[in-house]
């Protein structure tokens, strides 16, 4: 419940409990202690008020550009993705997974530590899909080897799927899907084959897609219906590919047409599983983090 209240990740809350810093009605809590609406819960000197209701967590999609870090503190003073997110009155935004400094694309933030843990923890093996541009071209044998498994410095790794997406000149694009979030995994897989990744973009995480109309440094908040869809998918364990197909088919009926810039700097297309054009889980008007004013408490309503 502490994680659900947005006080931090599930692991951070477990560490606080084990350290004896959480009290329930004046007694030191243990992991698994049940809390009722009338109980007094304190974390350190701070009293926590739980809203024991069916209120859904907030979920935000952010299009991360290259040149930002996924951290609140950086000794080098680099730009942080958290500077672009809307302010919230209580709790904090939790990043679901990370992207390195030179990787762009889909980042998901939530106020729920439980949701963040369920999507990002390695044991749940949630799919991550990337568009990858490299200098050079893989052979069919190399692509087959990458799906079977290659040995990296921190153990064996493999792609669930790797597909060629064409290219111009020496640059070639590939679509890859992995089920883990090891540091620089996709880049290291291509480096193992002797190819350097020149652009890496995450386009899907589970059933949440990066909408083509969402520009870099912009974010949008999922509606309650979209958030419920994500929670239901996690509860049922539905195939991400099948669920994404259904979600994008529904979104395509309402999403506005998007003109994509052409050129070698862009992936050939952002296509969802099965080849359908990906519209993303939401058709709400995106918001630029750089021009965002502090919210007044209301949710953004899709147009």
PDB file of C-alpha atoms in Angstrom:
ATOM      1  CA  UNK A   1       0.000   0.000   0.000  1.00  0.00           C
ATOM      2  CA  UNK A   2       2.936   2.344   0.590  1.00  0.00           C
ATOM      3  CA  UNK A   3       4.085   1.756  -2.990  1.00  0.00           C
ATOM      4  CA  UNK A   4       0.550   2.201  -4.302  1.00  0.00           C
ATOM      5  CA  UNK A   5       0.385   5.522  -2.455  1.00  0.00           C
ATOM      6  CA  UNK A   6       3.305   6.722  -4.583  1.00  0.00           C
ATOM      7  CA  UNK A   7       5.888   6.940  -1.777  1.00  0.00           C
ATOM      8  CA  UNK A   8       8.433   4.974  -3.766  1.00  0.00           C
ATOM      9  CA  UNK A   9       9.070   1.639  -5.407  1.00  0.00           C
ATOM     10  CA  UNK A  10       8.015  -1.629  -3.823  1.00  0.00           C
ATOM     11  CA  UNK A  11      11.642  -2.504  -3.083  1.00  0.00           C
ATOM     12  CA  UNK A  12      12.252   0.867  -1.400  1.00  0.00           C
ATOM     13  CA  UNK A  13       9.172   0.400   0.788  1.00  0.00           C
ATOM     14  CA  UNK A  14      10.236  -3.117   1.768  1.00  0.00           C
ATOM     15  CA  UNK A  15      13.633  -1.751   2.825  1.00  0.00           C
ATOM     16  CA  UNK A  16      11.938   0.889   5.000  1.00  0.00           C
ATOM     17  CA  UNK A  17       9.751  -1.762   6.639  1.00  0.00           C
ATOM     18  CA  UNK A  18      12.711  -4.073   7.292  1.00  0.00           C
ATOM     19  CA  UNK A  19      14.603  -1.125   8.797  1.00  0.00           C
ATOM     20  CA  UNK A  20      11.759  -0.631  11.286  1.00  0.00           C
ATOM     21  CA  UNK A  21      10.871   2.841   9.990  1.00  0.00           C
ATOM     22  CA  UNK A  22       7.197   2.082   9.347  1.00  0.00           C
ATOM     23  CA  UNK A  23       4.733   2.114  12.250  1.00  0.00           C
ATOM     24  CA  UNK A  24       1.100   1.001  12.277  1.00  0.00           C
ATOM     25  CA  UNK A  25      -0.799   2.274  15.327  1.00  0.00           C
ATOM     26  CA  UNK A  26       2.511   2.881  17.088  1.00  0.00           C
ATOM     27  CA  UNK A  27       3.876  -0.621  16.476  1.00  0.00           C
ATOM     28  CA  UNK A  28       6.685  -1.540  14.094  1.00  0.00           C
ATOM     29  CA  UNK A  29       5.208  -2.987  10.921  1.00  0.00           C
ATOM     30  CA  UNK A  30       6.393  -6.094   9.135  1.00  0.00           C
ATOM     31  CA  UNK A  31       6.037  -7.025   5.475  1.00  0.00           C
ATOM     32  CA  UNK A  32       2.471  -8.224   5.006  1.00  0.00           C
ATOM     33  CA  UNK A  33       0.959  -6.216   7.878  1.00  0.00           C
ATOM     34  CA  UNK A  34      -2.688  -5.459   7.031  1.00  0.00           C
ATOM     35  CA  UNK A  35      -3.900  -1.869   7.191  1.00  0.00           C
ATOM     36  CA  UNK A  36      -7.492  -0.763   7.801  1.00  0.00           C
ATOM     37  CA  UNK A  37      -9.017   2.657   6.996  1.00  0.00           C
ATOM     38  CA  UNK A  38      -8.848   3.741  10.656  1.00  0.00           C
ATOM     39  CA  UNK A  39      -5.220   2.691  11.231  1.00  0.00           C
ATOM     40  CA  UNK A  40      -2.525   5.323  11.800  1.00  0.00           C
ATOM     41  CA  UNK A  41       0.471   4.663   9.563  1.00  0.00           C
ATOM     42  CA  UNK A  42       3.730   6.567   9.918  1.00  0.00           C
ATOM     43  CA  UNK A  43       6.880   6.431   7.782  1.00  0.00           C
ATOM     44  CA  UNK A  44       9.538   8.047   9.930  1.00  0.00           C
ATOM     45  CA  UNK A  45       7.844  11.173  11.304  1.00  0.00           C
ATOM     46  CA  UNK A  46       5.416  11.443   8.421  1.00  0.00           C
ATOM     47  CA  UNK A  47       1.846  10.244   8.853  1.00  0.00           C
ATOM     48  CA  UNK A  48       0.408   8.625   5.734  1.00  0.00           C
ATOM     49  CA  UNK A  49      -3.248   8.944   4.828  1.00  0.00           C
ATOM     50  CA  UNK A  50      -4.488   6.211   2.543  1.00  0.00           C
ATOM     51  CA  UNK A  51      -7.406   6.679   0.238  1.00  0.00           C
ATOM     52  CA  UNK A  52      -8.796   3.160   0.307  1.00  0.00           C
ATOM     53  CA  UNK A  53     -10.890   3.506  -2.811  1.00  0.00           C
ATOM     54  CA  UNK A  54     -10.977   2.236  -6.342  1.00  0.00           C
ATOM     55  CA  UNK A  55      -9.072   5.262  -7.607  1.00  0.00           C
ATOM     56  CA  UNK A  56      -6.754   4.275 -10.417  1.00  0.00           C
ATOM     57  CA  UNK A  57      -3.064   5.156 -10.527  1.00  0.00           C
ATOM     58  CA  UNK A  58      -1.942   7.875 -12.907  1.00  0.00           C
ATOM     59  CA  UNK A  59       0.070   6.767 -15.927  1.00  0.00           C
ATOM     60  CA  UNK A  60       1.986   9.047 -18.288  1.00  0.00           C
ATOM     61  CA  UNK A  61       3.621   8.298 -21.639  1.00  0.00           C
ATOM     62  CA  UNK A  62       6.696  10.406 -22.432  1.00  0.00           C
ATOM     63  CA  UNK A  63       8.632  10.596 -25.704  1.00  0.00           C
ATOM     64  CA  UNK A  64      12.218  10.804 -24.487  1.00  0.00           C
ATOM     65  CA  UNK A  65      14.742  12.476 -26.802  1.00  0.00           C
ATOM     66  CA  UNK A  66      18.437  11.650 -26.841  1.00  0.00           C
ATOM     67  CA  UNK A  67      20.416  13.700 -24.336  1.00  0.00           C
ATOM     68  CA  UNK A  68      18.281  13.206 -21.212  1.00  0.00           C
ATOM     69  CA  UNK A  69      18.884  10.924 -18.239  1.00  0.00           C
ATOM     70  CA  UNK A  70      16.280   8.878 -16.364  1.00  0.00           C
ATOM     71  CA  UNK A  71      17.366  10.044 -12.915  1.00  0.00           C
ATOM     72  CA  UNK A  72      16.571  12.887 -10.532  1.00  0.00           C
ATOM     73  CA  UNK A  73      20.199  13.399  -9.533  1.00  0.00           C
ATOM     74  CA  UNK A  74      23.166  13.674 -11.873  1.00  0.00           C
ATOM     75  CA  UNK A  75      26.648  14.886 -10.803  1.00  0.00           C
ATOM     76  CA  UNK A  76      27.227  16.136 -14.360  1.00  0.00           C
ATOM     77  CA  UNK A  77      24.120  18.318 -14.295  1.00  0.00           C
ATOM     78  CA  UNK A  78      22.599  16.825 -17.445  1.00  0.00           C
ATOM     79  CA  UNK A  79      18.945  17.320 -18.367  1.00  0.00           C
ATOM     80  CA  UNK A  80      16.545  14.906 -16.657  1.00  0.00           C
ATOM     81  CA  UNK A  81      13.293  13.458 -17.965  1.00  0.00           C
ATOM     82  CA  UNK A  82      11.710  14.274 -14.597  1.00  0.00           C
ATOM     83  CA  UNK A  83      12.058  17.996 -15.347  1.00  0.00           C
ATOM     84  CA  UNK A  84       9.525  17.570 -18.180  1.00  0.00           C
ATOM     85  CA  UNK A  85       6.762  15.872 -16.159  1.00  0.00           C
ATOM     86  CA  UNK A  86       3.771  17.623 -14.562  1.00  0.00           C
ATOM     87  CA  UNK A  87       3.933  18.355 -10.838  1.00  0.00           C
ATOM     88  CA  UNK A  88       1.822  16.230  -8.483  1.00  0.00           C
ATOM     89  CA  UNK A  89       0.596  17.174  -5.012  1.00  0.00           C
ATOM     90  CA  UNK A  90       1.526  13.933  -3.245  1.00  0.00           C
ATOM     91  CA  UNK A  91       3.801  11.029  -4.043  1.00  0.00           C
ATOM     92  CA  UNK A  92       6.147  11.114  -7.004  1.00  0.00           C
ATOM     93  CA  UNK A  93       6.479   9.887 -10.569  1.00  0.00           C
ATOM     94  CA  UNK A  94       8.103   6.462 -10.845  1.00  0.00           C
ATOM     95  CA  UNK A  95       9.833   5.465 -14.080  1.00  0.00           C
ATOM     96  CA  UNK A  96       8.899   2.057 -15.468  1.00  0.00           C
ATOM     97  CA  UNK A  97      12.213   0.854 -16.814  1.00  0.00           C
ATOM     98  CA  UNK A  98      14.949   3.126 -18.117  1.00  0.00           C
ATOM     99  CA  UNK A  99      16.495   4.328 -21.341  1.00  0.00           C
ATOM    100  CA  UNK A 100      20.152   5.294 -21.531  1.00  0.00           C
ATOM    101  CA  UNK A 101      21.369   8.806 -22.350  1.00  0.00           C
ATOM    102  CA  UNK A 102      21.644   8.199 -26.104  1.00  0.00           C
ATOM    103  CA  UNK A 103      18.424   6.192 -26.518  1.00  0.00           C
ATOM    104  CA  UNK A 104      15.102   7.805 -27.369  1.00  0.00           C
ATOM    105  CA  UNK A 105      11.472   6.732 -27.453  1.00  0.00           C
ATOM    106  CA  UNK A 106       8.823   5.463 -25.067  1.00  0.00           C
ATOM    107  CA  UNK A 107       9.073   5.983 -21.321  1.00  0.00           C
ATOM    108  CA  UNK A 108       6.195   5.212 -18.953  1.00  0.00           C
ATOM    109  CA  UNK A 109       5.729   6.900 -15.579  1.00  0.00           C
ATOM    110  CA  UNK A 110       3.195   6.077 -12.886  1.00  0.00           C
ATOM    111  CA  UNK A 111       2.257   7.032  -9.332  1.00  0.00           C
ATOM    112  CA  UNK A 112       1.885   3.338  -8.409  1.00  0.00           C
ATOM    113  CA  UNK A 113       4.908   1.435  -7.131  1.00  0.00           C
ATOM    114  CA  UNK A 114       2.991  -1.819  -7.562  1.00  0.00           C
ATOM    115  CA  UNK A 115       2.308  -1.118 -11.235  1.00  0.00           C
ATOM    116  CA  UNK A 116       5.921  -0.060 -11.834  1.00  0.00           C
ATOM    117  CA  UNK A 117       7.169  -3.279 -10.245  1.00  0.00           C
ATOM    118  CA  UNK A 118       4.738  -5.457 -12.194  1.00  0.00           C
ATOM    119  CA  UNK A 119       5.816  -4.003 -15.538  1.00  0.00           C
ATOM    120  CA  UNK A 120       9.552  -3.647 -14.978  1.00  0.00           C
ATOM    121  CA  UNK A 121      10.591  -6.577 -12.758  1.00  0.00           C
ATOM    122  CA  UNK A 122      12.633  -9.156 -14.722  1.00  0.00           C
ATOM    123  CA  UNK A 123      10.577 -12.120 -13.525  1.00  0.00           C
ATOM    124  CA  UNK A 124       7.496 -10.907 -15.418  1.00  0.00           C
ATOM    125  CA  UNK A 125       9.350 -10.790 -18.775  1.00  0.00           C
ATOM    126  CA  UNK A 126       7.311  -7.932 -20.252  1.00  0.00           C
ATOM    127  CA  UNK A 127       8.089  -7.303 -23.925  1.00  0.00           C
ATOM    128  CA  UNK A 128      10.049  -4.241 -25.041  1.00  0.00           C
ATOM    129  CA  UNK A 129      10.088  -3.402 -28.754  1.00  0.00           C
ATOM    130  CA  UNK A 130      12.763  -1.249 -30.399  1.00  0.00           C
ATOM    131  CA  UNK A 131      13.537   0.292 -33.772  1.00  0.00           C
ATOM    132  CA  UNK A 132      17.292  -0.033 -34.357  1.00  0.00           C
ATOM    133  CA  UNK A 133      19.453   1.663 -36.998  1.00  0.00           C
ATOM    134  CA  UNK A 134      22.932   0.260 -37.594  1.00  0.00           C
ATOM    135  CA  UNK A 135      25.844   0.905 -39.905  1.00  0.00           C
ATOM    136  CA  UNK A 136      25.974  -2.235 -42.011  1.00  0.00           C
ATOM    137  CA  UNK A 137      23.700  -5.226 -42.407  1.00  0.00           C
ATOM    138  CA  UNK A 138      23.165  -8.516 -40.604  1.00  0.00           C
ATOM    139  CA  UNK A 139      23.241 -11.830 -42.441  1.00  0.00           C
ATOM    140  CA  UNK A 140      20.396 -14.324 -42.096  1.00  0.00           C
ATOM    141  CA  UNK A 141      22.730 -16.546 -40.061  1.00  0.00           C
ATOM    142  CA  UNK A 142      23.506 -13.706 -37.632  1.00  0.00           C
ATOM    143  CA  UNK A 143      19.816 -12.874 -37.186  1.00  0.00           C
ATOM    144  CA  UNK A 144      19.099 -16.528 -36.458  1.00  0.00           C
ATOM    145  CA  UNK A 145      21.933 -16.636 -33.919  1.00  0.00           C
ATOM    146  CA  UNK A 146      20.578 -13.547 -32.141  1.00  0.00           C
ATOM    147  CA  UNK A 147      17.218 -15.268 -31.592  1.00  0.00           C
ATOM    148  CA  UNK A 148      18.878 -18.455 -30.357  1.00  0.00           C
ATOM    149  CA  UNK A 149      21.170 -16.676 -27.907  1.00  0.00           C
ATOM    150  CA  UNK A 150      24.622 -15.092 -27.740  1.00  0.00           C
ATOM    151  CA  UNK A 151      27.014 -14.940 -24.810  1.00  0.00           C
ATOM    152  CA  UNK A 152      27.601 -11.460 -23.399  1.00  0.00           C
ATOM    153  CA  UNK A 153      29.830 -10.429 -20.483  1.00  0.00           C
ATOM    154  CA  UNK A 154      26.880 -10.682 -18.053  1.00  0.00           C
ATOM    155  CA  UNK A 155      25.379 -13.887 -19.417  1.00  0.00           C
ATOM    156  CA  UNK A 156      23.424 -15.186 -22.383  1.00  0.00           C
ATOM    157  CA  UNK A 157      20.888 -12.965 -24.123  1.00  0.00           C
ATOM    158  CA  UNK A 158      18.595 -13.286 -27.112  1.00  0.00           C
ATOM    159  CA  UNK A 159      15.971 -11.434 -29.133  1.00  0.00           C
ATOM    160  CA  UNK A 160      12.446 -12.811 -29.148  1.00  0.00           C
ATOM    161  CA  UNK A 161      12.036 -11.358 -32.639  1.00  0.00           C
ATOM    162  CA  UNK A 162      14.369  -9.585 -35.066  1.00  0.00           C
ATOM    163  CA  UNK A 163      13.116  -8.398 -38.444  1.00  0.00           C
ATOM    164  CA  UNK A 164      14.751  -6.281 -41.136  1.00  0.00           C
ATOM    165  CA  UNK A 165      12.952  -3.024 -41.917  1.00  0.00           C
ATOM    166  CA  UNK A 166      15.022  -1.890 -44.903  1.00  0.00           C
ATOM    167  CA  UNK A 167      17.290   1.123 -45.141  1.00  0.00           C
ATOM    168  CA  UNK A 168      19.261   3.489 -47.350  1.00  0.00           C
ATOM    169  CA  UNK A 169      22.933   3.183 -48.259  1.00  0.00           C
ATOM    170  CA  UNK A 170      24.972   1.788 -45.382  1.00  0.00           C
ATOM    171  CA  UNK A 171      22.212   2.374 -42.801  1.00  0.00           C
ATOM    172  CA  UNK A 172      19.766  -0.432 -42.095  1.00  0.00           C
ATOM    173  CA  UNK A 173      16.805  -0.560 -39.727  1.00  0.00           C
ATOM    174  CA  UNK A 174      15.720  -3.552 -37.655  1.00  0.00           C
ATOM    175  CA  UNK A 175      12.738  -4.279 -35.436  1.00  0.00           C
ATOM    176  CA  UNK A 176      13.658  -6.223 -32.296  1.00  0.00           C
ATOM    177  CA  UNK A 177      11.715  -7.473 -29.272  1.00  0.00           C
ATOM    178  CA  UNK A 178      13.277  -8.433 -25.926  1.00  0.00           C
ATOM    179  CA  UNK A 179      11.788  -9.537 -22.615  1.00  0.00           C
ATOM    180  CA  UNK A 180      14.334  -8.007 -20.265  1.00  0.00           C
ATOM    181  CA  UNK A 181      15.836  -4.638 -19.473  1.00  0.00           C
ATOM    182  CA  UNK A 182      19.541  -5.292 -18.941  1.00  0.00           C
ATOM    183  CA  UNK A 183      21.745  -2.228 -19.378  1.00  0.00           C
ATOM    184  CA  UNK A 184      22.493  -1.474 -23.067  1.00  0.00           C
ATOM    185  CA  UNK A 185      21.322  -4.971 -24.021  1.00  0.00           C
ATOM    186  CA  UNK A 186      20.220  -4.177 -27.582  1.00  0.00           C
ATOM    187  CA  UNK A 187      23.367  -2.189 -28.350  1.00  0.00           C
ATOM    188  CA  UNK A 188      25.606  -4.936 -26.957  1.00  0.00           C
ATOM    189  CA  UNK A 189      23.816  -7.612 -28.991  1.00  0.00           C
ATOM    190  CA  UNK A 190      24.584  -5.767 -32.229  1.00  0.00           C
ATOM    191  CA  UNK A 191      28.140  -4.976 -31.095  1.00  0.00           C
ATOM    192  CA  UNK A 192      28.605  -8.720 -30.556  1.00  0.00           C
ATOM    193  CA  UNK A 193      27.885  -9.105 -34.278  1.00  0.00           C
ATOM    194  CA  UNK A 194      30.384  -6.393 -35.188  1.00  0.00           C
ATOM    195  CA  UNK A 195      27.801  -3.678 -35.923  1.00  0.00           C
ATOM    196  CA  UNK A 196      27.497  -0.276 -34.260  1.00  0.00           C
ATOM    197  CA  UNK A 197      24.031   1.023 -33.352  1.00  0.00           C
ATOM    198  CA  UNK A 198      23.672   4.612 -34.601  1.00  0.00           C
ATOM    199  CA  UNK A 199      20.083   5.142 -33.417  1.00  0.00           C
ATOM    200  CA  UNK A 200      17.936   3.256 -30.909  1.00  0.00           C
ATOM    201  CA  UNK A 201      14.288   3.990 -30.227  1.00  0.00           C
ATOM    202  CA  UNK A 202      11.845   2.145 -27.957  1.00  0.00           C
ATOM    203  CA  UNK A 203       8.403   2.030 -29.554  1.00  0.00           C
ATOM    204  CA  UNK A 204       6.491  -0.359 -27.278  1.00  0.00           C
ATOM    205  CA  UNK A 205       6.514  -1.563 -23.664  1.00  0.00           C
ATOM    206  CA  UNK A 206       4.023  -4.397 -23.029  1.00  0.00           C
ATOM    207  CA  UNK A 207       0.770  -3.251 -24.634  1.00  0.00           C
ATOM    208  CA  UNK A 208       1.653   0.446 -24.374  1.00  0.00           C
ATOM    209  CA  UNK A 209       2.783   1.903 -27.712  1.00  0.00           C
ATOM    210  CA  UNK A 210       4.515   5.166 -28.527  1.00  0.00           C
ATOM    211  CA  UNK A 211       1.911   7.135 -30.522  1.00  0.00           C
ATOM    212  CA  UNK A 212       3.342   8.468 -33.822  1.00  0.00           C
ATOM    213  CA  UNK A 213       1.850  11.933 -33.171  1.00  0.00           C
ATOM    214  CA  UNK A 214       3.660  12.296 -29.828  1.00  0.00           C
ATOM    215  CA  UNK A 215       6.678  14.485 -30.553  1.00  0.00           C
ATOM    216  CA  UNK A 216       9.965  14.393 -28.661  1.00  0.00           C
ATOM    217  CA  UNK A 217       9.832  15.909 -25.160  1.00  0.00           C
ATOM    218  CA  UNK A 218       6.016  15.693 -25.150  1.00  0.00           C
ATOM    219  CA  UNK A 219       3.908  13.593 -22.817  1.00  0.00           C
ATOM    220  CA  UNK A 220       0.296  12.540 -22.467  1.00  0.00           C
ATOM    221  CA  UNK A 221      -1.655  10.899 -19.679  1.00  0.00           C
ATOM    222  CA  UNK A 222      -3.629   7.719 -20.180  1.00  0.00           C
ATOM    223  CA  UNK A 223      -7.360   7.940 -19.668  1.00  0.00           C
ATOM    224  CA  UNK A 224      -9.026   5.834 -16.979  1.00  0.00           C
ATOM    225  CA  UNK A 225     -10.225   3.385 -19.646  1.00  0.00           C
ATOM    226  CA  UNK A 226      -6.708   2.993 -21.026  1.00  0.00           C
ATOM    227  CA  UNK A 227      -5.234   2.549 -17.546  1.00  0.00           C
ATOM    228  CA  UNK A 228      -7.826  -0.139 -16.777  1.00  0.00           C
ATOM    229  CA  UNK A 229      -6.892  -1.916 -20.007  1.00  0.00           C
ATOM    230  CA  UNK A 230      -3.250  -2.056 -18.892  1.00  0.00           C
ATOM    231  CA  UNK A 231      -4.205  -3.331 -15.416  1.00  0.00           C
ATOM    232  CA  UNK A 232      -6.536  -5.957 -16.870  1.00  0.00           C
ATOM    233  CA  UNK A 233      -3.839  -7.135 -19.260  1.00  0.00           C
ATOM    234  CA  UNK A 234      -1.401  -7.525 -16.363  1.00  0.00           C
ATOM    235  CA  UNK A 235      -4.008  -9.415 -14.334  1.00  0.00           C
ATOM    236  CA  UNK A 236      -4.885 -11.860 -17.119  1.00  0.00           C
ATOM    237  CA  UNK A 237      -1.411 -12.348 -18.547  1.00  0.00           C
ATOM    238  CA  UNK A 238      -2.715 -11.853 -22.086  1.00  0.00           C
ATOM    239  CA  UNK A 239      -0.197 -12.001 -24.915  1.00  0.00           C
ATOM    240  CA  UNK A 240       1.247  -8.551 -25.473  1.00  0.00           C
ATOM    241  CA  UNK A 241       1.106  -9.038 -29.250  1.00  0.00           C
ATOM    242  CA  UNK A 242      -2.594  -9.973 -29.258  1.00  0.00           C
ATOM    243  CA  UNK A 243      -3.497  -7.245 -26.775  1.00  0.00           C
ATOM    244  CA  UNK A 244      -1.538  -4.601 -28.680  1.00  0.00           C
ATOM    245  CA  UNK A 245      -3.291  -5.597 -31.904  1.00  0.00           C
ATOM    246  CA  UNK A 246      -6.678  -5.095 -30.242  1.00  0.00           C
ATOM    247  CA  UNK A 247      -5.663  -1.821 -28.569  1.00  0.00           C
ATOM    248  CA  UNK A 248      -4.260  -0.255 -31.716  1.00  0.00           C
ATOM    249  CA  UNK A 249      -7.279  -1.351 -33.774  1.00  0.00           C
ATOM    250  CA  UNK A 250      -9.528   0.449 -31.287  1.00  0.00           C
ATOM    251  CA  UNK A 251      -7.309   3.541 -31.185  1.00  0.00           C
ATOM    252  CA  UNK A 252      -7.020   3.676 -34.981  1.00  0.00           C
ATOM    253  CA  UNK A 253     -10.760   4.304 -35.215  1.00  0.00           C
ATOM    254  CA  UNK A 254     -10.437   7.599 -33.317  1.00  0.00           C
ATOM    255  CA  UNK A 255      -6.845   8.776 -33.759  1.00  0.00           C
ATOM    256  CA  UNK A 256      -6.175  11.658 -36.122  1.00  0.00           C
ATOM    257  CA  UNK A 257      -4.037  10.961 -39.211  1.00  0.00           C
ATOM    258  CA  UNK A 258      -0.363  11.655 -38.621  1.00  0.00           C
ATOM    259  CA  UNK A 259       2.135  12.955 -41.153  1.00  0.00           C
ATOM    260  CA  UNK A 260       5.513  11.402 -40.447  1.00  0.00           C
ATOM    261  CA  UNK A 261       8.700  13.137 -41.576  1.00  0.00           C
ATOM    262  CA  UNK A 262      10.585  11.212 -44.210  1.00  0.00           C
ATOM    263  CA  UNK A 263      14.294  10.657 -44.285  1.00  0.00           C
ATOM    264  CA  UNK A 264      17.005   8.336 -43.072  1.00  0.00           C
ATOM    265  CA  UNK A 265      16.830   9.746 -39.524  1.00  0.00           C
ATOM    266  CA  UNK A 266      13.387   8.176 -38.984  1.00  0.00           C
ATOM    267  CA  UNK A 267      12.467   4.490 -38.794  1.00  0.00           C
ATOM    268  CA  UNK A 268      10.782   3.307 -42.031  1.00  0.00           C
ATOM    269  CA  UNK A 269       7.536   3.154 -40.044  1.00  0.00           C
ATOM    270  CA  UNK A 270       6.304   2.554 -36.517  1.00  0.00           C
ATOM    271  CA  UNK A 271       4.400  -0.632 -37.017  1.00  0.00           C
ATOM    272  CA  UNK A 272       2.732  -2.667 -34.356  1.00  0.00           C
ATOM    273  CA  UNK A 273       2.673  -6.443 -34.018  1.00  0.00           C
ATOM    274  CA  UNK A 274       1.200  -8.045 -37.103  1.00  0.00           C
ATOM    275  CA  UNK A 275       2.198  -5.094 -39.295  1.00  0.00           C
ATOM    276  CA  UNK A 276      -0.670  -2.719 -38.483  1.00  0.00           C
ATOM    277  CA  UNK A 277       0.247   0.939 -38.139  1.00  0.00           C
ATOM    278  CA  UNK A 278       0.662   1.678 -34.450  1.00  0.00           C
ATOM    279  CA  UNK A 279      -1.545   4.478 -33.158  1.00  0.00           C
ATOM    280  CA  UNK A 280      -0.642   4.046 -29.501  1.00  0.00           C
ATOM    281  CA  UNK A 281      -2.944   3.499 -26.525  1.00  0.00           C
ATOM    282  CA  UNK A 282      -4.228   7.065 -26.416  1.00  0.00           C
ATOM    283  CA  UNK A 283      -5.465   9.771 -28.744  1.00  0.00           C
ATOM    284  CA  UNK A 284      -5.243  12.593 -26.213  1.00  0.00           C
ATOM    285  CA  UNK A 285      -3.573  15.825 -27.265  1.00  0.00           C
ATOM    286  CA  UNK A 286       0.111  15.567 -26.285  1.00  0.00           C
ATOM    287  CA  UNK A 287       1.720  18.112 -24.012  1.00  0.00           C
ATOM    288  CA  UNK A 288       5.206  19.521 -24.359  1.00  0.00           C
ATOM    289  CA  UNK A 289       7.121  19.245 -21.113  1.00  0.00           C
ATOM    290  CA  UNK A 290       9.022  22.440 -21.841  1.00  0.00           C
ATOM    291  CA  UNK A 291       5.840  24.525 -21.992  1.00  0.00           C
ATOM    292  CA  UNK A 292       3.797  22.610 -19.434  1.00  0.00           C
ATOM    293  CA  UNK A 293       2.287  24.628 -16.583  1.00  0.00           C
ATOM    294  CA  UNK A 294       1.637  22.991 -13.204  1.00  0.00           C
ATOM    295  CA  UNK A 295      -1.695  21.130 -13.383  1.00  0.00           C
ATOM    296  CA  UNK A 296      -4.717  22.302 -11.456  1.00  0.00           C
ATOM    297  CA  UNK A 297      -5.726  18.792 -10.475  1.00  0.00           C
ATOM    298  CA  UNK A 298      -7.910  17.797 -13.393  1.00  0.00           C
ATOM    299  CA  UNK A 299      -7.030  15.101 -15.905  1.00  0.00           C
ATOM    300  CA  UNK A 300      -6.436  15.748 -19.566  1.00  0.00           C
ATOM    301  CA  UNK A 301      -9.430  14.736 -21.623  1.00  0.00           C
ATOM    302  CA  UNK A 302      -8.821  13.100 -25.020  1.00  0.00           C
ATOM    303  CA  UNK A 303     -10.231  14.983 -27.977  1.00  0.00           C
TER     304      UNK A 303
END
